[in-house]
XYZ file of C-alpha atoms in Angstrom:
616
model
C 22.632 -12.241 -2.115
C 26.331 -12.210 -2.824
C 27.472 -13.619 -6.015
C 29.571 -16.814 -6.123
C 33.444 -16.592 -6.973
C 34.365 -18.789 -9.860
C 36.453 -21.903 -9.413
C 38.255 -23.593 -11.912
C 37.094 -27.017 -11.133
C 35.751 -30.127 -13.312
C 32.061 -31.151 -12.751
C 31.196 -33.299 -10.010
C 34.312 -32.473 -8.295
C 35.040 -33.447 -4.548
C 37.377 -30.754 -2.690
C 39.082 -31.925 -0.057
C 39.150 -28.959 2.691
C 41.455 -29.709 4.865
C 44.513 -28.301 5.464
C 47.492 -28.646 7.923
C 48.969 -25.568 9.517
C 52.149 -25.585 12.081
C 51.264 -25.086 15.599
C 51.371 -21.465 16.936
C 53.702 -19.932 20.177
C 51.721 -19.585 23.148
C 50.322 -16.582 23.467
C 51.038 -14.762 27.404
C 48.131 -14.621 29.326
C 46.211 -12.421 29.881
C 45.241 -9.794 32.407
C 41.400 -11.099 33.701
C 38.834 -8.257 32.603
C 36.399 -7.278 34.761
C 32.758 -8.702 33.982
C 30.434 -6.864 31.875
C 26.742 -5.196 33.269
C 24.170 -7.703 31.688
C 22.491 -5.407 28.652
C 18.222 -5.262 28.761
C 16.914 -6.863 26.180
C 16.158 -5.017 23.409
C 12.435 -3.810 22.240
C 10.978 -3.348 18.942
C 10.140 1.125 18.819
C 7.216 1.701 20.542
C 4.344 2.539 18.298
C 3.304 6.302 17.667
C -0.075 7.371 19.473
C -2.631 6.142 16.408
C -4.341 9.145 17.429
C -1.729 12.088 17.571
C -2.856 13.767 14.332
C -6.145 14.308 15.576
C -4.793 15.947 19.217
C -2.571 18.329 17.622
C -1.530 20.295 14.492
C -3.704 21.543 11.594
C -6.678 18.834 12.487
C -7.036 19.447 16.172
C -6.905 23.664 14.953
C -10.204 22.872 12.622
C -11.816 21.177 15.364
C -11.159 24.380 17.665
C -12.770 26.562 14.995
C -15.657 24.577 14.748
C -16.199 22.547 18.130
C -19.704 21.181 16.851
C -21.471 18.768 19.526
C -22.475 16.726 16.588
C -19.127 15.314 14.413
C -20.263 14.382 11.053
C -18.142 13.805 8.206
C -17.624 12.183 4.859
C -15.563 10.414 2.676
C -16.256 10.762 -1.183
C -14.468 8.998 -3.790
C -15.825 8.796 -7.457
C -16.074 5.364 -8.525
C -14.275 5.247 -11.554
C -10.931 3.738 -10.096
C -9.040 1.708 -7.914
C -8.781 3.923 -4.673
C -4.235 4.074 -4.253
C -1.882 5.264 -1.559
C -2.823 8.515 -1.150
C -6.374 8.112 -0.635
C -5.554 6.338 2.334
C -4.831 9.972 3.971
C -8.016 11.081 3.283
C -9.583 7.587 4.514
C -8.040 8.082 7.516
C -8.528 11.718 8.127
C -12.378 11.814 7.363
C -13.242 8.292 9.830
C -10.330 8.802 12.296
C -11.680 12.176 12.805
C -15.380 11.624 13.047
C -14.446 8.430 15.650
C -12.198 10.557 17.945
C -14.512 13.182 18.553
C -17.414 10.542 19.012
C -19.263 11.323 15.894
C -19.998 9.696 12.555
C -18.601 9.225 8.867
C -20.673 8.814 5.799
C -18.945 6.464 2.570
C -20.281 8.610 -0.137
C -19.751 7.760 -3.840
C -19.554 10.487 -6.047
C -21.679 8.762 -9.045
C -22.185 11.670 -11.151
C -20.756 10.536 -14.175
C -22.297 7.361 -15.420
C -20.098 7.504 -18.276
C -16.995 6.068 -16.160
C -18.527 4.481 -12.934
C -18.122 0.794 -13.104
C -19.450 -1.951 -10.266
C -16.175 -3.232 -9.481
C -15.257 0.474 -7.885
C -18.254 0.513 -6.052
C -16.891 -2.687 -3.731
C -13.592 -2.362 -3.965
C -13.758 0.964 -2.308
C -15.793 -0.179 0.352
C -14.156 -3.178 0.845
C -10.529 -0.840 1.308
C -12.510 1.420 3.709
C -13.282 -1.923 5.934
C -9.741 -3.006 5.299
C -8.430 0.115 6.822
C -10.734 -0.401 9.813
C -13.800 1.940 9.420
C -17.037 1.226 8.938
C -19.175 3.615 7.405
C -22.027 5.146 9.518
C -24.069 4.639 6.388
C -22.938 4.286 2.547
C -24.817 6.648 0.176
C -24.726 7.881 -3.204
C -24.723 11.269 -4.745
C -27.862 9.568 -7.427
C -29.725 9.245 -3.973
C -30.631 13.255 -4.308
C -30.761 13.522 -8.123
C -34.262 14.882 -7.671
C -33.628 17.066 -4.671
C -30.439 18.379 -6.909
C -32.892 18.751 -9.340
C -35.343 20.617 -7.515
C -32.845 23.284 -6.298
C -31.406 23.413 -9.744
C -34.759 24.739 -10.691
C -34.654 26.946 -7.516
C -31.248 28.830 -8.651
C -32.620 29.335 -11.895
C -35.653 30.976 -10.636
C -33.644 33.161 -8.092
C -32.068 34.204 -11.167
C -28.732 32.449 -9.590
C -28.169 30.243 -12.764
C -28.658 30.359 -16.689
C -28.960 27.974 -19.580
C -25.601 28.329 -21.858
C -25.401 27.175 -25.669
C -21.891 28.088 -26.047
C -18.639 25.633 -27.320
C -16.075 24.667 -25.068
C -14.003 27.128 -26.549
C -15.702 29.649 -26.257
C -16.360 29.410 -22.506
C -12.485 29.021 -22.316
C -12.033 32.508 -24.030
C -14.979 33.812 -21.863
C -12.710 32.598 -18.984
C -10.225 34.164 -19.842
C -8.460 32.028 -22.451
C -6.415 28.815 -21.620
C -4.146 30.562 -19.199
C -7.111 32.471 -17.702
C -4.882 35.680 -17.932
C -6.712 37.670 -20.893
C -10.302 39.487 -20.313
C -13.262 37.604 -19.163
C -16.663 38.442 -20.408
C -20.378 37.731 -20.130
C -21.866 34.599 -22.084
C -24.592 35.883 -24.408
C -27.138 34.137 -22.814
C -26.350 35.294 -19.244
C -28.857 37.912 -18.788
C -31.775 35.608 -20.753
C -34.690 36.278 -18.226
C -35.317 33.124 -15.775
C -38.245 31.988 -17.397
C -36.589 31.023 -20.126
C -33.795 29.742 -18.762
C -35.682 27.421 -16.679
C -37.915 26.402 -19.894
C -34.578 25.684 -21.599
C -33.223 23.656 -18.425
C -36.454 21.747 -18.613
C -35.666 21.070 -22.255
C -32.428 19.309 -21.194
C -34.233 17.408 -18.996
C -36.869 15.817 -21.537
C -34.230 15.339 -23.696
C -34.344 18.454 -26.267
C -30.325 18.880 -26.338
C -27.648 16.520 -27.171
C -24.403 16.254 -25.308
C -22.236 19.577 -25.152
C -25.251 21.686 -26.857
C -26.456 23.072 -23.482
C -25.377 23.458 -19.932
C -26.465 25.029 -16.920
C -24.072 27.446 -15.593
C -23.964 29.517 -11.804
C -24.420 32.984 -12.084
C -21.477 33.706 -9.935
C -18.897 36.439 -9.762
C -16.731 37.440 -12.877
C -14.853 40.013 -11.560
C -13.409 37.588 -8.739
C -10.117 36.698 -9.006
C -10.612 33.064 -8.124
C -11.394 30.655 -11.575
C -14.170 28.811 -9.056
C -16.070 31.944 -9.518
C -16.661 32.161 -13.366
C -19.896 30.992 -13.939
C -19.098 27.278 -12.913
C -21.215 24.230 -14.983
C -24.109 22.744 -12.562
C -25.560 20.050 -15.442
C -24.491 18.881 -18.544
C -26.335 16.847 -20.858
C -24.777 13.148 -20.679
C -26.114 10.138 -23.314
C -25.551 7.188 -20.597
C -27.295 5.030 -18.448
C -26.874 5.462 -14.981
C -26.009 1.943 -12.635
C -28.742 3.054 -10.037
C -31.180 5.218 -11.988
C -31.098 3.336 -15.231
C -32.309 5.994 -17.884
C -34.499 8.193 -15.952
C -32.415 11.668 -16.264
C -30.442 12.999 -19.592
C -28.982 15.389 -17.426
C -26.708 14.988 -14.849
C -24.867 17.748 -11.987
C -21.240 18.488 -11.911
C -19.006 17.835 -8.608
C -19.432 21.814 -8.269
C -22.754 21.496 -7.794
C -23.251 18.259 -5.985
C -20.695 17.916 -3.632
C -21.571 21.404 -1.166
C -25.292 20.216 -1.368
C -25.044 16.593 -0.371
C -22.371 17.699 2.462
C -25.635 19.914 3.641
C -28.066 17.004 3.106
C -26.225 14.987 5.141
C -25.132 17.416 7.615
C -21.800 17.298 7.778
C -20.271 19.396 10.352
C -16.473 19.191 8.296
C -15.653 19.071 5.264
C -12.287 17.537 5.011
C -10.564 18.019 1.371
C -7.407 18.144 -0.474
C -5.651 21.228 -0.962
C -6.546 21.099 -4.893
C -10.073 22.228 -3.768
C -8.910 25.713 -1.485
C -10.276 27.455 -4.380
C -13.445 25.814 -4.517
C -14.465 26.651 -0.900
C -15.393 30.294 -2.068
C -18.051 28.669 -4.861
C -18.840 25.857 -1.838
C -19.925 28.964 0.052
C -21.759 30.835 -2.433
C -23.833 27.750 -3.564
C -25.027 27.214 -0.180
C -25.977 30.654 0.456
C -27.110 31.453 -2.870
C -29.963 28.578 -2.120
C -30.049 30.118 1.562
C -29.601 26.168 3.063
C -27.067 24.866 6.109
C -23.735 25.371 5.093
C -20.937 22.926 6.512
C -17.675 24.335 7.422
C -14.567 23.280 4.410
C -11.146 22.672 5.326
C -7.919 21.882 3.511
C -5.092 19.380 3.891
C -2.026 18.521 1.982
C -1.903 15.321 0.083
C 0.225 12.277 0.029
C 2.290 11.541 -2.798
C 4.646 8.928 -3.068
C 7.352 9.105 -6.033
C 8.925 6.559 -7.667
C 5.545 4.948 -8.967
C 2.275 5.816 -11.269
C -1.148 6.455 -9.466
C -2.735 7.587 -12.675
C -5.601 5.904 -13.636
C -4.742 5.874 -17.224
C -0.606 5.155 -16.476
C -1.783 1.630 -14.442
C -4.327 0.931 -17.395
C -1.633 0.926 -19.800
C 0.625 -1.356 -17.752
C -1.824 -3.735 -17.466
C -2.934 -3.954 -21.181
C 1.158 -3.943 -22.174
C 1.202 -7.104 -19.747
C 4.174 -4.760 -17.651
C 1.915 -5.349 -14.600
C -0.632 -8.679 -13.700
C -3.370 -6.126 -12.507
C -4.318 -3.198 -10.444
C -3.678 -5.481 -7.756
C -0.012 -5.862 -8.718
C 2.455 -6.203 -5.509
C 4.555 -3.889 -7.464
C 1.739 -0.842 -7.571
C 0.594 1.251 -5.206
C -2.801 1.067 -5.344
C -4.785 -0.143 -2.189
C -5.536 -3.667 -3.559
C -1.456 -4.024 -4.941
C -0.629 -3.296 -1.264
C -3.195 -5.309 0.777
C -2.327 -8.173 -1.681
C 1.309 -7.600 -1.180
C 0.974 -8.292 2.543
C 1.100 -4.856 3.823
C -0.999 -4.941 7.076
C -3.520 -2.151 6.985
C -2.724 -0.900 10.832
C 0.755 0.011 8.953
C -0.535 2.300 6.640
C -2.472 4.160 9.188
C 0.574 4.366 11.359
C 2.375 6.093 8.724
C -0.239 8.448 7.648
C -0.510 9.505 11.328
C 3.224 9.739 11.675
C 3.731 11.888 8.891
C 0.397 14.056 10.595
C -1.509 16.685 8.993
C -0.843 19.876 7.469
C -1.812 22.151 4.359
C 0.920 21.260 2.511
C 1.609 18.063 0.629
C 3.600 15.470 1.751
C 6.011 14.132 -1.087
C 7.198 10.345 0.103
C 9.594 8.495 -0.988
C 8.984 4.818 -1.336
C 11.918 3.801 0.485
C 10.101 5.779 3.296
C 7.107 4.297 3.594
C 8.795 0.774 2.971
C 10.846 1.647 6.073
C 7.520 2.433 8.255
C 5.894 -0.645 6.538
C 9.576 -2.130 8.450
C 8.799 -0.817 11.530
C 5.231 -1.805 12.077
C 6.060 -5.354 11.032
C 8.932 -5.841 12.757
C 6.947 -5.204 15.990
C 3.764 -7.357 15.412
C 4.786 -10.799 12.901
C 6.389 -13.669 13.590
C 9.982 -15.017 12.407
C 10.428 -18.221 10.715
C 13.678 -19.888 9.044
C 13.831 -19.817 5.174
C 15.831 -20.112 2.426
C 15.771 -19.084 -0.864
C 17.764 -20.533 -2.836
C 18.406 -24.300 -1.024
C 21.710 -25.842 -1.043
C 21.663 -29.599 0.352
C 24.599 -30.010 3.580
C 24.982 -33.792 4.461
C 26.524 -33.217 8.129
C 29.072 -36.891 7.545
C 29.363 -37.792 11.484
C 25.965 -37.925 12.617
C 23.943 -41.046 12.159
C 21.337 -41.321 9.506
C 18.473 -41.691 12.398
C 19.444 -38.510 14.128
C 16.793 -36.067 15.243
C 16.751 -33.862 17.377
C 13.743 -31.046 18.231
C 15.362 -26.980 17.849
C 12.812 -25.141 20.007
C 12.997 -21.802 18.412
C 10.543 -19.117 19.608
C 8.196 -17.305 17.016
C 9.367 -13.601 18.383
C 12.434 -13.350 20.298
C 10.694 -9.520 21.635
C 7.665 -10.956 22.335
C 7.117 -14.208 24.030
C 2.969 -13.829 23.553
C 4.017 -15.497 20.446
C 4.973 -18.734 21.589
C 7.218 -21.023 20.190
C 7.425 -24.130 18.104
C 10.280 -26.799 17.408
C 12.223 -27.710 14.211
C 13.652 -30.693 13.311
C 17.343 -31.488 13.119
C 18.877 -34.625 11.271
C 21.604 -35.164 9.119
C 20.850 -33.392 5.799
C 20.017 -29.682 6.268
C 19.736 -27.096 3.687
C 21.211 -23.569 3.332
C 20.717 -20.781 1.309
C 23.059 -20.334 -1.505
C 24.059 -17.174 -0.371
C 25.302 -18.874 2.831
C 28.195 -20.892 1.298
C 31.654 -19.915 -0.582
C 33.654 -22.338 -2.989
C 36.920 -20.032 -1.737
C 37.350 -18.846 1.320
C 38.694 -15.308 2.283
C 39.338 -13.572 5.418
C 36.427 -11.145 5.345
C 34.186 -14.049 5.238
C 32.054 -15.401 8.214
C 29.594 -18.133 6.500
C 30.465 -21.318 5.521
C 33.211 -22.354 3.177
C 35.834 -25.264 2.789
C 37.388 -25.981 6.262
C 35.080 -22.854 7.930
C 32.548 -23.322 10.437
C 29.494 -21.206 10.747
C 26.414 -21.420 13.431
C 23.262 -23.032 12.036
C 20.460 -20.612 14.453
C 19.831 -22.357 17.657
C 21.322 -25.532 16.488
C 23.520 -26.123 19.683
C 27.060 -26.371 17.888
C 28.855 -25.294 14.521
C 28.988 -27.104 11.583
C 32.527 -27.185 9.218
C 32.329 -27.508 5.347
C 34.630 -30.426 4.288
C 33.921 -30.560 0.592
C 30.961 -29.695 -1.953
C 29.994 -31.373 -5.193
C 28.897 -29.208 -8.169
C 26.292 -30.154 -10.837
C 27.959 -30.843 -14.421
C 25.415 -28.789 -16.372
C 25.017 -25.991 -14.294
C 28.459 -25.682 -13.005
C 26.571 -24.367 -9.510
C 27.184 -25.917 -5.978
C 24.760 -28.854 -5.520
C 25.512 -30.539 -2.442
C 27.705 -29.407 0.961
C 29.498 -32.080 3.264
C 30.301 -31.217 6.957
C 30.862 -32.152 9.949
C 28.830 -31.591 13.477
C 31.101 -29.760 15.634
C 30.049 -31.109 18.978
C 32.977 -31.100 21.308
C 34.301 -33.647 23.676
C 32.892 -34.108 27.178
C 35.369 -31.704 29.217
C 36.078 -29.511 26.124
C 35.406 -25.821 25.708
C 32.706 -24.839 22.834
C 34.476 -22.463 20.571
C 31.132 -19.880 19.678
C 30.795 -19.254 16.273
C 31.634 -15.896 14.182
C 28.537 -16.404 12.301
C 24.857 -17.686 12.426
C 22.894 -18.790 9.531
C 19.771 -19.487 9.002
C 18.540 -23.235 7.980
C 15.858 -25.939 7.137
C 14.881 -29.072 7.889
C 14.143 -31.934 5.346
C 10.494 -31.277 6.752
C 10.316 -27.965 5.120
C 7.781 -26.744 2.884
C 8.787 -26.089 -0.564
C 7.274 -22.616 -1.950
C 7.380 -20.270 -4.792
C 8.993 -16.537 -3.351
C 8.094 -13.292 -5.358
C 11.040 -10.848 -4.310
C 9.419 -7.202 -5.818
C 11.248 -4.180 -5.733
C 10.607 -0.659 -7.365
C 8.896 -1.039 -11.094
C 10.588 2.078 -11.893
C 14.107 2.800 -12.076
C 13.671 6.459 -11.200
C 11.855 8.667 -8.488
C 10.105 10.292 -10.981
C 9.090 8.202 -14.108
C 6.468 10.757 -15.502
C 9.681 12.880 -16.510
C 11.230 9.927 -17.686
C 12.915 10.850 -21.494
C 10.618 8.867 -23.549
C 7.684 8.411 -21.259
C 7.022 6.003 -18.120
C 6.826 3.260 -19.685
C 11.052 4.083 -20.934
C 11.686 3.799 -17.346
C 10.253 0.343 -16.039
C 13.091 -1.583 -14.290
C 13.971 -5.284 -15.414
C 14.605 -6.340 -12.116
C 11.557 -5.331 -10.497
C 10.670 -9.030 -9.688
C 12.880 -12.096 -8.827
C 11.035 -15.367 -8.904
C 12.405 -18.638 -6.695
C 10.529 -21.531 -7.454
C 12.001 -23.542 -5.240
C 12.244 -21.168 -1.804
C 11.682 -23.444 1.307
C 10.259 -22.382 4.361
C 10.414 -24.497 8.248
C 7.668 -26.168 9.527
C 6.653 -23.182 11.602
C 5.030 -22.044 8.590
C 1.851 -24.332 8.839
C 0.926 -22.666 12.524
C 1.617 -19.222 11.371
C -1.186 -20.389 8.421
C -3.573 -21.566 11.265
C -3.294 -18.279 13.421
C -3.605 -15.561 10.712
C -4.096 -13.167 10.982
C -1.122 -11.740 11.746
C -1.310 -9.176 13.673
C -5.034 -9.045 14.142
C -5.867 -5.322 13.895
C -7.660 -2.887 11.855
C -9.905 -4.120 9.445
C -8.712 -7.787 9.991
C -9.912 -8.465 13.197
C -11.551 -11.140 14.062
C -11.342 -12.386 10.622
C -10.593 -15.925 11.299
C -10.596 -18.078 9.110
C -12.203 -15.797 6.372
C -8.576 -14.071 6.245
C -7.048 -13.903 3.396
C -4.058 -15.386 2.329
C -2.274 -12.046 2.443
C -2.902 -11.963 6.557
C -0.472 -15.105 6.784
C 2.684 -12.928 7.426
C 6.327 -13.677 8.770
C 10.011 -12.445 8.655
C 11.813 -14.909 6.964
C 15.411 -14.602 9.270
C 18.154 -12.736 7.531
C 15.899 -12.696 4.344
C 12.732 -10.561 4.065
C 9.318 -10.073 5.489
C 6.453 -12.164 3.567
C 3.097 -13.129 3.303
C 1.338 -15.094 1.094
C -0.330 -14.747 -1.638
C -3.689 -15.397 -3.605
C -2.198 -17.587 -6.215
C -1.602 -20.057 -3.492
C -3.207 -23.530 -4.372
C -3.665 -26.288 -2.195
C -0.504 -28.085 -3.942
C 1.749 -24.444 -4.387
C 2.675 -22.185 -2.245
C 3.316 -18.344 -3.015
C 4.923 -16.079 -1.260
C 5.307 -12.395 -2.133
C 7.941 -10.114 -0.416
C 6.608 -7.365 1.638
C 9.783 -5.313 2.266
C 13.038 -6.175 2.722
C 15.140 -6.310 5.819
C 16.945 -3.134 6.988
C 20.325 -5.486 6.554
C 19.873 -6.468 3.212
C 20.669 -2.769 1.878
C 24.480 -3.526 2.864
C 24.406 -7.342 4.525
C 27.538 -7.770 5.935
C 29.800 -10.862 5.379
């Protein structure tokens, strides 16, 4: 939006536009030019194969080294959180892969610690794996093999694999090696206790003999190794909470060091599929399953995706909820699964740009003008376009009669004509947006002002701005007369420079969220004075009084829009975020769920590729 040059006129001031200017010398004619090749229509970019990561690159290279006949795989989040951007890599790594090569993907949940595992987690990650467009080949939980873990807890011990430890957290840390892990590592005391007691001991955990932190069960690995995931690992701690699913049958509970290798093998998983952050645990995934002399799946490590210029911390969104900075983890302004889906991004976008940034072993550090842009892309391609202005400026257009209407056919897509179209209604008071209209003219300037004409879209001729009135308080433009530029019969229509988008007194009125970036910087954890120094003040713009062309009551009945992923066939249990458009020469929308049968809301997806530099 441009701002609006100052005029030093009193309120509720009529400005007569027009001016006389002496007549011009002919100019000599011209020689004729020769007429130009008609141009092809042009075509949204065709989409990237959905499933090019999987045929080539780092994922189609672990498939070659392990070609099983049987695909199994897994997908394990802890439920503790809201699941955010980047575990939409691993989402679509662990199904995608398991459905290309025919096979199957377990939704696992991780529910060791009872301490932070809440309901709420347990749905909403299932609900963002559905979103996304998988469904699970079955959902377990890691408290399904508690006594199996158990069982072969007791089997380490007796294979004189594992002990029972008494010592303090710091003085496994100096057994370690000390908090850099760079001074000399050393035995715990109670390493070499014979089996028998260690297994009466782990027993005593069980019953309840120990309180939290007084004992743990610990691998009898490799010291000398130079990897950390060999020191004598935790397998069970002692934990005072009730577990959601098991209530308060165990005291003790297993680590993710111990659990994770053995309910990959339970489950027979053919690939493991992890973040880089665990290369160092394959060697202790290995030795686990060897150590216990059970099927071993094969491990395998990708790069994660990051995306900078936001907070994906747990803790970080926590506090910008409490502070009242953010509404809640479903904030259009955060970058956790929910913010997005409720921001309007369509799910089938987010897999296209995980699959066109592929797969590799290193991390992939996005920008968020990036993803925005492939958000863009994938949009631009599969929604439809509807008139709508922001900010709404009345234009009484003088010389046509108070009856007139006329239908404006416009078509929903002007790429795709599967679309269809529908018709807007043209009469004598139209608005504009704000943005759209100058009190002074200049040369640069190609939408409306005093004595300038300017196209309204598909409206068959120009309109010209004769005067404006201004509102006393405010000082701001209020109301726009023009004329109708409709030439005489036998006249030649002079095209105009400019075409602007408009509304019809039928229009909807609706409340527009315009988000951008909460932070100011790419990198707010480094922020002088923490993250919450570097929140932006502009990261929302509210319009209370946005309205949007009739179109906007089909696009409502024919969500969702588009129909893929996780949201087809949805119907008419879509939500309110599948009801997306461009708004012409504005943004790309949808709507959102504080949309009331009497209020409208519409939240900004991303913005148009023209508004970075929107030319006059």
């Amino acid at each position: 939006m441009e701002d609006t040059p100052k005029q030093a006129l009193p309120d509720r001031t009529l400005v007569n536009a027009q001016k006389t200017k002496p007549p011009k010398a002919p100019k000599p004619a011209k020689e004729p030019k020769a007429p130009k090749a008609p141009r092809a229509p042009s075509a949204p970019a065709a989409p990237v194969d959905p499933n090019s990561m999987f045929k080539e690159g780092f994922l189609s290279a672990v498939y070659k080294e392990k070609p099983a006949q049987e695909i199994t795989t897994r997908f394990p989040p802890e439920p503790n959180g809201y699941l955010h951007i980047g575990h939409s890599k691993a989402i679509a790594i662990n199904f995608g892969f398991a459905r290309y090569h025919g096979g199957n993907c377990y939704l696992r949940y991780d529910d060791t610690n009872p301490e932070a595992e809440e309901e709420k987690y347990f749905t909403t990650i299932r609900d963002m794996v559905q979103w996304l467009g998988f469904e699970p080949y079955d959902i377990t939980y890691s408290s399904d093999h508690f006594d199996k873990l158990y069982a072969l807890a007791e089997d380490l011990i007796t294979r004189n694999k594992a002990y029972v430890c008494h010592c303090t957290d710091v003085e496994v840390n100096l057994q370690r090696g000390g908090p850099d892990n760079k001074g000399p590592r050393y035995a715990c005391p109670h390493r070499d206790r014979p089996s028998d007691e260690s297994l009466s001991e782990f027993r005593g955990m069980r019953d309840g003999k120990y309180k939290p932190r007084e004992a743990f069960l610990r691998m009898k690995q490799d010291l000398e190794s130079g990897n950390p995931q060999m020191w004598d690992l935790t397998a069970y701690r002692v934990l005072d909470a009730e577990h959601h699913r098991t209530g308060k049958k165990w005291k003790i509970y297993p680590t993710y060091d111990f659990t994770h290798c053995l309910c990959d093998s339970f489950e027979n998983i053919s690939h493991s599929l992890c973040t880089t952050e665990f290369i160092m645990s394959r060697v202790s995934y290995d030795w686990l399953c060897d150590a216990l002399e059970i099927y071993k799946p094969m491990q395998r490590e990708y790069g994660r995706l990051n995306v900078e210029g936001t907070v994906l911390s747990k803790r970080k969104i926590a506090k910008l909820i409490s502070e009242k900075h953010v509404r809640d983890w479903d904030d259009p302004r955060l970058y956790t699964l929910v913010a997005l889906r409720r921001r309007g991004v369509p799910p089938g976008a987010i897999l296209s740009f995980v699959n066109e940034l592929g797969v590799t072993t290193s991390s992939s550090n996005i920008q968020i003008a990036r993803l925005e842009n492939a958000i863009r892309m994938y949009l631009e391609r599969t929604v439809p376009r509807l008139m709508l202005v922001l900010d709404p400026i009345p234009v009484i257009i003088e010389n046509l009669p108070d009856e007139h209407l006329e239908q404006i056919e416009l078509p929903f897509s002007p790429k795709n004509p599967e679309f269809g179209t529908h018709t807007v209604p043209f009469t004598k008071k139209v608005f504009i947006d704000r943005s759209d209209f100058r009190e002074i003219d200049s040369k640069d300037y190609f939408r409306l002002a005093p004595g300038k004409s300017v196209g309204l879209l598909k409206v068959p001729f120009p309109i010209k701005a004769t005067s404006f009135t201004k509102d006393e308080q405010t000082g701001l433009v209020s109301e726009i007369r023009a004329t109708y530029e409709k030439p005489e019969e036998g006249t030649a229509f002079k095209k105009p420079k400019t075409y602007i988008q408009w509304v019809g007194s039928s229009a909807t009125n609706v409340e527009a969220r315009l988000f951008s970036p909460l932070f100011k910087s790419t990198h707010p954890d480094r922020a002088e004075g923490g993250f919450l120094s570097d929140l932006s003040p502009k990261s929302e713009e509210i319009f209370p009084n946005c309205l949007v062309e009739s179109g906007l009551e089909e696009i409502r009945r024919r969500a969702p829009w588009p129909e893929e992923e996780g949201e087809k066939g949805a119907g008419k249990d879509a939500g309110p975020e599948t009801v997306r458009f461009q708004g012409m020469r504005v943004a790309y929308f949808s709507m959102d769920k504080d949309t009331t049968s009497e209020k409208i809301v519409l939240n900004r997806i991303v913005s148009l590729k023209e508004d970075a530099g929107k030319g006059a």
